[in-house]
CSV table of C-alpha atoms in Angstrom, one decimal:
chain,number,residue,atom,x,y,z
A,15,UNK,CA,112.6,43.7,140.0
A,16,UNK,CA,112.6,47.2,141.4
A,17,UNK,CA,112.6,47.9,145.1
A,18,UNK,CA,112.6,50.8,147.5
A,19,UNK,CA,115.6,51.3,149.9
A,20,UNK,CA,114.5,52.0,153.4
A,21,UNK,CA,116.8,53.1,156.2
A,22,UNK,CA,116.5,53.1,159.9
A,23,UNK,CA,119.0,53.3,162.8
A,24,UNK,CA,119.2,49.5,163.2
A,25,UNK,CA,119.4,48.2,159.7
A,26,UNK,CA,119.0,48.9,156.0
A,27,UNK,CA,116.6,46.9,153.9
A,28,UNK,CA,114.7,47.0,150.6
A,29,UNK,CA,111.1,46.4,150.0
A,30,UNK,CA,110.3,44.4,146.8
A,31,UNK,CA,108.3,46.2,144.2
A,32,UNK,CA,105.4,43.7,144.2
A,33,UNK,CA,104.9,44.2,148.0
A,34,UNK,CA,104.8,47.9,147.5
A,35,UNK,CA,102.1,47.5,144.9
A,36,UNK,CA,100.1,45.2,147.3
A,37,UNK,CA,100.3,47.8,150.0
A,38,UNK,CA,99.4,50.8,147.9
A,39,UNK,CA,96.5,49.1,146.3
A,40,UNK,CA,94.9,48.7,149.7
A,41,UNK,CA,95.0,52.4,150.5
A,42,UNK,CA,92.2,55.0,149.8
A,43,UNK,CA,92.6,57.4,147.0
A,44,UNK,CA,93.3,60.4,149.3
A,45,UNK,CA,96.4,58.6,150.7
A,46,UNK,CA,97.6,57.8,147.2
A,47,UNK,CA,97.4,61.4,146.2
A,48,UNK,CA,99.7,62.3,149.0
A,49,UNK,CA,102.1,59.4,148.4
A,50,UNK,CA,102.7,60.4,144.8
A,51,UNK,CA,105.1,63.0,146.3
A,52,UNK,CA,107.2,60.3,148.0
A,53,UNK,CA,109.5,59.7,145.0
A,54,UNK,CA,109.4,59.6,141.2
A,55,UNK,CA,108.9,55.8,141.0
A,56,UNK,CA,105.8,56.0,143.3
A,57,UNK,CA,104.5,58.9,141.2
A,58,UNK,CA,104.8,56.9,138.0
A,59,UNK,CA,103.4,53.8,139.6
A,60,UNK,CA,100.3,55.5,141.0
A,61,UNK,CA,99.6,57.2,137.6
A,62,UNK,CA,100.1,53.9,135.7
A,63,UNK,CA,96.9,52.5,134.0
A,64,UNK,CA,97.7,49.0,135.2
A,65,UNK,CA,97.9,50.2,138.8
A,66,UNK,CA,94.7,52.2,138.5
A,67,UNK,CA,92.9,49.1,137.2
A,68,UNK,CA,94.3,47.0,140.1
A,69,UNK,CA,93.4,49.6,142.7
A,70,UNK,CA,89.8,49.8,141.2
A,71,UNK,CA,89.4,46.0,141.3
A,72,UNK,CA,90.6,45.9,145.0
A,73,UNK,CA,88.0,48.4,146.0
A,74,UNK,CA,85.0,47.3,143.8
A,75,UNK,CA,82.9,46.6,146.8
A,76,UNK,CA,83.1,50.2,147.9
A,77,UNK,CA,79.8,51.5,146.5
A,78,UNK,CA,81.0,54.9,145.3
A,79,UNK,CA,79.1,56.6,142.5
A,80,UNK,CA,79.5,59.6,140.2
A,81,UNK,CA,76.4,61.6,139.7
A,82,UNK,CA,75.6,64.3,137.2
A,83,UNK,CA,73.0,66.7,138.4
A,84,UNK,CA,71.1,69.2,136.2
A,85,UNK,CA,69.0,71.8,138.1
A,86,UNK,CA,67.9,75.3,137.1
A,87,UNK,CA,70.0,75.0,134.0
A,88,UNK,CA,73.2,74.5,136.1
A,89,UNK,CA,75.2,71.2,135.7
A,90,UNK,CA,77.1,69.9,138.7
A,91,UNK,CA,79.1,66.7,139.4
A,92,UNK,CA,79.1,64.8,142.6
A,93,UNK,CA,80.7,61.7,144.1
A,94,UNK,CA,78.7,59.8,146.7
A,95,UNK,CA,79.5,56.7,148.7
A,96,UNK,CA,76.5,54.7,149.7
A,97,UNK,CA,77.3,54.0,153.4
A,98,UNK,CA,75.6,55.0,156.6
A,99,UNK,CA,76.5,58.7,156.1
A,100,UNK,CA,75.8,58.9,152.3
A,101,UNK,CA,77.5,62.3,152.0
A,102,UNK,CA,77.8,63.7,148.5
A,103,UNK,CA,80.9,65.6,147.6
A,104,UNK,CA,81.0,68.3,144.9
A,105,UNK,CA,83.6,67.7,142.2
A,106,UNK,CA,84.8,70.4,139.8
A,107,UNK,CA,84.7,69.2,136.2
A,108,UNK,CA,88.0,68.9,134.3
A,109,UNK,CA,87.0,71.7,131.9
A,110,UNK,CA,84.3,74.4,132.3
A,111,UNK,CA,80.9,73.2,131.2
A,112,UNK,CA,78.8,75.0,128.6
A,113,UNK,CA,75.6,75.4,130.7
A,114,UNK,CA,73.3,75.9,127.7
A,115,UNK,CA,70.6,73.2,127.3
A,116,UNK,CA,71.7,72.2,123.8
A,117,UNK,CA,75.3,71.8,124.8
A,118,UNK,CA,74.4,69.8,127.9
A,119,UNK,CA,72.2,67.4,125.9
A,120,UNK,CA,75.2,66.6,123.7
A,121,UNK,CA,77.6,65.7,126.5
A,122,UNK,CA,78.4,62.0,126.6
A,123,UNK,CA,79.6,60.1,129.7
A,124,UNK,CA,81.0,56.6,129.8
A,125,UNK,CA,83.0,54.9,132.5
A,126,UNK,CA,85.6,52.1,133.0
A,127,UNK,CA,87.6,51.2,136.1
A,128,UNK,CA,86.6,54.4,137.8
A,129,UNK,CA,87.8,56.5,134.9
A,130,UNK,CA,85.3,58.7,133.0
A,131,UNK,CA,85.3,59.5,129.3
A,132,UNK,CA,83.5,62.8,128.7
A,133,UNK,CA,82.8,64.1,125.3
A,134,UNK,CA,81.6,67.7,125.0
A,135,UNK,CA,79.6,69.3,122.3
A,136,UNK,CA,82.6,71.2,120.9
A,137,UNK,CA,84.6,68.0,120.3
A,138,UNK,CA,86.5,68.3,123.5
A,139,UNK,CA,87.3,64.7,124.7
A,140,UNK,CA,88.5,64.2,128.3
A,141,UNK,CA,89.5,61.1,130.2
A,142,UNK,CA,89.0,62.0,133.9
A,143,UNK,CA,89.5,60.3,137.2
A,144,UNK,CA,87.1,62.1,139.6
A,145,UNK,CA,88.7,60.5,142.6
A,146,UNK,CA,92.2,62.0,142.0
A,147,UNK,CA,90.9,65.0,139.9
A,148,UNK,CA,93.5,64.1,137.2
A,149,UNK,CA,92.5,64.3,133.6
A,150,UNK,CA,93.9,63.7,130.1
A,151,UNK,CA,92.8,65.5,127.0
A,152,UNK,CA,92.3,63.3,124.0
A,153,UNK,CA,93.1,64.8,120.6
A,154,UNK,CA,89.9,65.1,118.5
A,155,UNK,CA,89.3,62.6,115.7
A,156,UNK,CA,86.5,64.0,113.5
A,157,UNK,CA,83.6,66.2,114.4
A,158,UNK,CA,80.7,64.6,116.2
A,159,UNK,CA,80.0,61.0,116.8
A,160,UNK,CA,79.2,58.5,119.6
A,161,UNK,CA,82.0,57.3,122.0
A,162,UNK,CA,82.8,54.6,124.5
A,163,UNK,CA,85.9,53.0,125.8
A,164,UNK,CA,87.5,50.1,127.6
A,165,UNK,CA,90.8,49.1,129.3
A,166,UNK,CA,92.9,46.3,127.7
A,167,UNK,CA,95.7,44.7,129.9
A,168,UNK,CA,97.4,43.3,126.7
A,169,UNK,CA,98.3,46.8,125.6
A,170,UNK,CA,98.4,48.3,129.1
A,171,UNK,CA,96.1,51.1,128.1
A,172,UNK,CA,92.6,52.1,126.9
A,173,UNK,CA,91.0,52.1,123.6
A,174,UNK,CA,88.3,54.6,122.7
A,175,UNK,CA,85.6,53.7,120.1
A,176,UNK,CA,84.0,56.3,117.9
A,177,UNK,CA,81.1,55.9,115.5
A,178,UNK,CA,80.4,58.9,113.3
A,179,UNK,CA,79.4,61.1,111.9
A,180,UNK,CA,75.9,60.5,113.2
A,181,UNK,CA,72.7,62.2,112.0
A,182,UNK,CA,69.7,61.8,114.2
A,183,UNK,CA,67.1,63.2,111.8
A,184,UNK,CA,66.5,60.0,109.9
A,185,UNK,CA,69.3,60.6,107.3
A,186,UNK,CA,71.5,57.5,107.4
A,187,UNK,CA,74.8,58.7,106.1
A,188,UNK,CA,77.8,56.4,105.9
A,189,UNK,CA,79.6,56.3,109.3
A,190,UNK,CA,83.2,55.7,110.1
A,191,UNK,CA,84.5,53.5,112.9
A,192,UNK,CA,87.6,55.1,114.5
A,193,UNK,CA,89.7,53.8,117.4
A,194,UNK,CA,92.0,55.8,119.7
A,195,UNK,CA,94.8,54.0,121.7
A,196,UNK,CA,96.1,55.7,124.8
A,197,UNK,CA,99.3,53.7,124.3
A,198,UNK,CA,100.1,55.2,120.9
A,199,UNK,CA,98.1,58.4,121.4
A,200,UNK,CA,96.7,58.2,117.9
A,201,UNK,CA,93.4,57.7,116.1
A,202,UNK,CA,92.9,55.3,113.3
A,203,UNK,CA,90.0,54.5,111.0
A,204,UNK,CA,89.3,50.7,111.0
A,205,UNK,CA,86.2,50.5,108.8
A,206,UNK,CA,82.7,51.7,108.3
A,207,UNK,CA,79.3,50.9,109.8
A,208,UNK,CA,78.0,47.8,107.9
A,209,UNK,CA,76.2,49.2,104.8
A,210,UNK,CA,73.5,46.5,104.9
A,211,UNK,CA,72.2,48.0,108.2
A,212,UNK,CA,70.6,51.2,109.5
A,213,UNK,CA,72.0,52.4,112.8
A,214,UNK,CA,69.2,52.8,115.4
A,215,UNK,CA,69.3,54.6,118.7
A,216,UNK,CA,71.5,57.4,120.1
A,217,UNK,CA,74.2,55.5,122.0
A,218,UNK,CA,76.7,52.8,121.7
A,219,UNK,CA,77.3,50.6,124.8
A,220,UNK,CA,80.3,48.7,126.0
A,221,UNK,CA,80.6,45.5,128.0
A,222,UNK,CA,83.8,43.4,128.5
A,223,UNK,CA,85.5,45.0,125.5
A,224,UNK,CA,82.5,44.5,123.1
A,225,UNK,CA,80.7,47.5,121.6
A,226,UNK,CA,77.0,46.9,121.1
A,227,UNK,CA,74.9,48.9,118.6
A,228,UNK,CA,71.2,48.8,117.8
A,229,UNK,CA,70.6,48.3,114.1
A,230,UNK,CA,67.9,47.4,111.5
A,231,UNK,CA,68.5,45.2,108.5
A,232,UNK,CA,67.8,47.0,105.3
A,233,UNK,CA,66.5,43.9,103.5
A,234,UNK,CA,63.7,43.0,105.9
A,235,UNK,CA,63.6,45.8,108.6
A,236,UNK,CA,64.3,43.2,111.3
A,237,UNK,CA,65.9,44.7,114.5
A,238,UNK,CA,69.2,43.4,115.6
A,239,UNK,CA,72.2,44.2,117.9
A,240,UNK,CA,75.6,44.5,116.2
A,241,UNK,CA,78.7,43.5,118.1
A,242,UNK,CA,82.2,45.0,117.6
A,243,UNK,CA,85.2,43.5,119.4
A,244,UNK,CA,87.3,46.5,120.4
A,245,UNK,CA,90.3,44.2,121.1
A,246,UNK,CA,90.4,42.5,117.7
A,247,UNK,CA,88.9,45.6,116.0
A,248,UNK,CA,86.3,43.6,114.0
A,249,UNK,CA,82.6,42.9,113.9
A,250,UNK,CA,81.3,39.6,115.5
A,251,UNK,CA,78.1,37.7,115.0
A,252,UNK,CA,75.1,39.8,115.5
A,253,UNK,CA,72.4,39.2,118.2
A,254,UNK,CA,69.0,38.8,116.7
A,255,UNK,CA,66.0,40.4,118.5
A,256,UNK,CA,62.9,38.2,118.5
A,257,UNK,CA,60.0,39.6,116.3
A,258,UNK,CA,57.7,39.5,119.4
A,259,UNK,CA,59.7,42.3,121.1
A,260,UNK,CA,59.5,45.9,120.1
A,261,UNK,CA,63.0,47.3,121.1
A,262,UNK,CA,63.3,50.7,122.7
A,263,UNK,CA,67.1,50.6,123.3
A,264,UNK,CA,70.0,48.8,124.9
A,265,UNK,CA,72.1,49.5,128.0
A,266,UNK,CA,74.6,47.8,130.3
A,267,UNK,CA,73.8,47.0,133.9
A,268,UNK,CA,76.9,45.8,135.8
A,269,UNK,CA,78.6,43.7,133.1
A,270,UNK,CA,75.3,42.5,131.5
A,271,UNK,CA,73.9,43.7,128.3
A,272,UNK,CA,70.2,44.6,128.6
A,273,UNK,CA,67.5,45.1,126.0
A,274,UNK,CA,64.8,47.6,126.8
A,275,UNK,CA,61.5,46.9,125.0
A,276,UNK,CA,57.9,45.8,125.1
A,277,UNK,CA,56.0,42.9,123.7
A,278,UNK,CA,53.9,43.5,120.6
A,279,UNK,CA,50.6,42.9,122.4
A,280,UNK,CA,51.6,44.8,125.6
A,281,UNK,CA,53.0,48.3,125.8
A,282,UNK,CA,54.5,47.7,129.3
A,283,UNK,CA,58.3,48.4,129.2
A,284,UNK,CA,60.4,45.4,130.1
A,285,UNK,CA,64.2,44.9,130.6
A,286,UNK,CA,65.7,41.7,129.1
A,287,UNK,CA,69.1,40.5,130.2
A,288,UNK,CA,71.0,39.1,127.2
């Protein structure tokens, strides 16, 4: 086990590595940024994906949010902590943002453990930590697509899911499923979107390592939710949507998958937790 040697006038002693981790995980992000300069081992530790996940879990009760604001055709990013002061802090994006309306509408945001995955219209893919201002540029896979990601302790890294190419004008072309691993720093194609289904919607959502996609069966036009396990890299049993519900989309609130829709005899929009 690694340790840090500490010296003082009275004695010399070493601090075990696990105790150092316990101490550092309790500190705010601003302190961690300073402490990266203490030594190379601390720098590597604080940048490690496992440590970032542990630090995030320790501070989950801190209600800090990332906000994207679009006003007068100008896009800005803020972090805000919902306490008694509720002060929003302006955050510079990791790359300059194309402020055109078309480009902004094509930017995709997803989050995991305080890390953001941002995909820009020109196939620039960035993993970004708004708290530390550190970012990592992901090599592009193929042009276009829908993205989401999740952390996996087993590989000590993140996996990025891509479904594409995607055409939103009603033309249902064949779509590849590609996965990027931050451990190997490589993309791989693991299959295609099931040919017996039409993809529905404009997003893919993630919860607990499972990718959820709205779809429609070609044989009977029934709506369903397809599930793809990002860890095992395979499809799982689908979630059937009752015929009495007219689905409008899916999303994740907290860790719960939610279906947005209305009853056939009532246009009032409802949210169903699945």
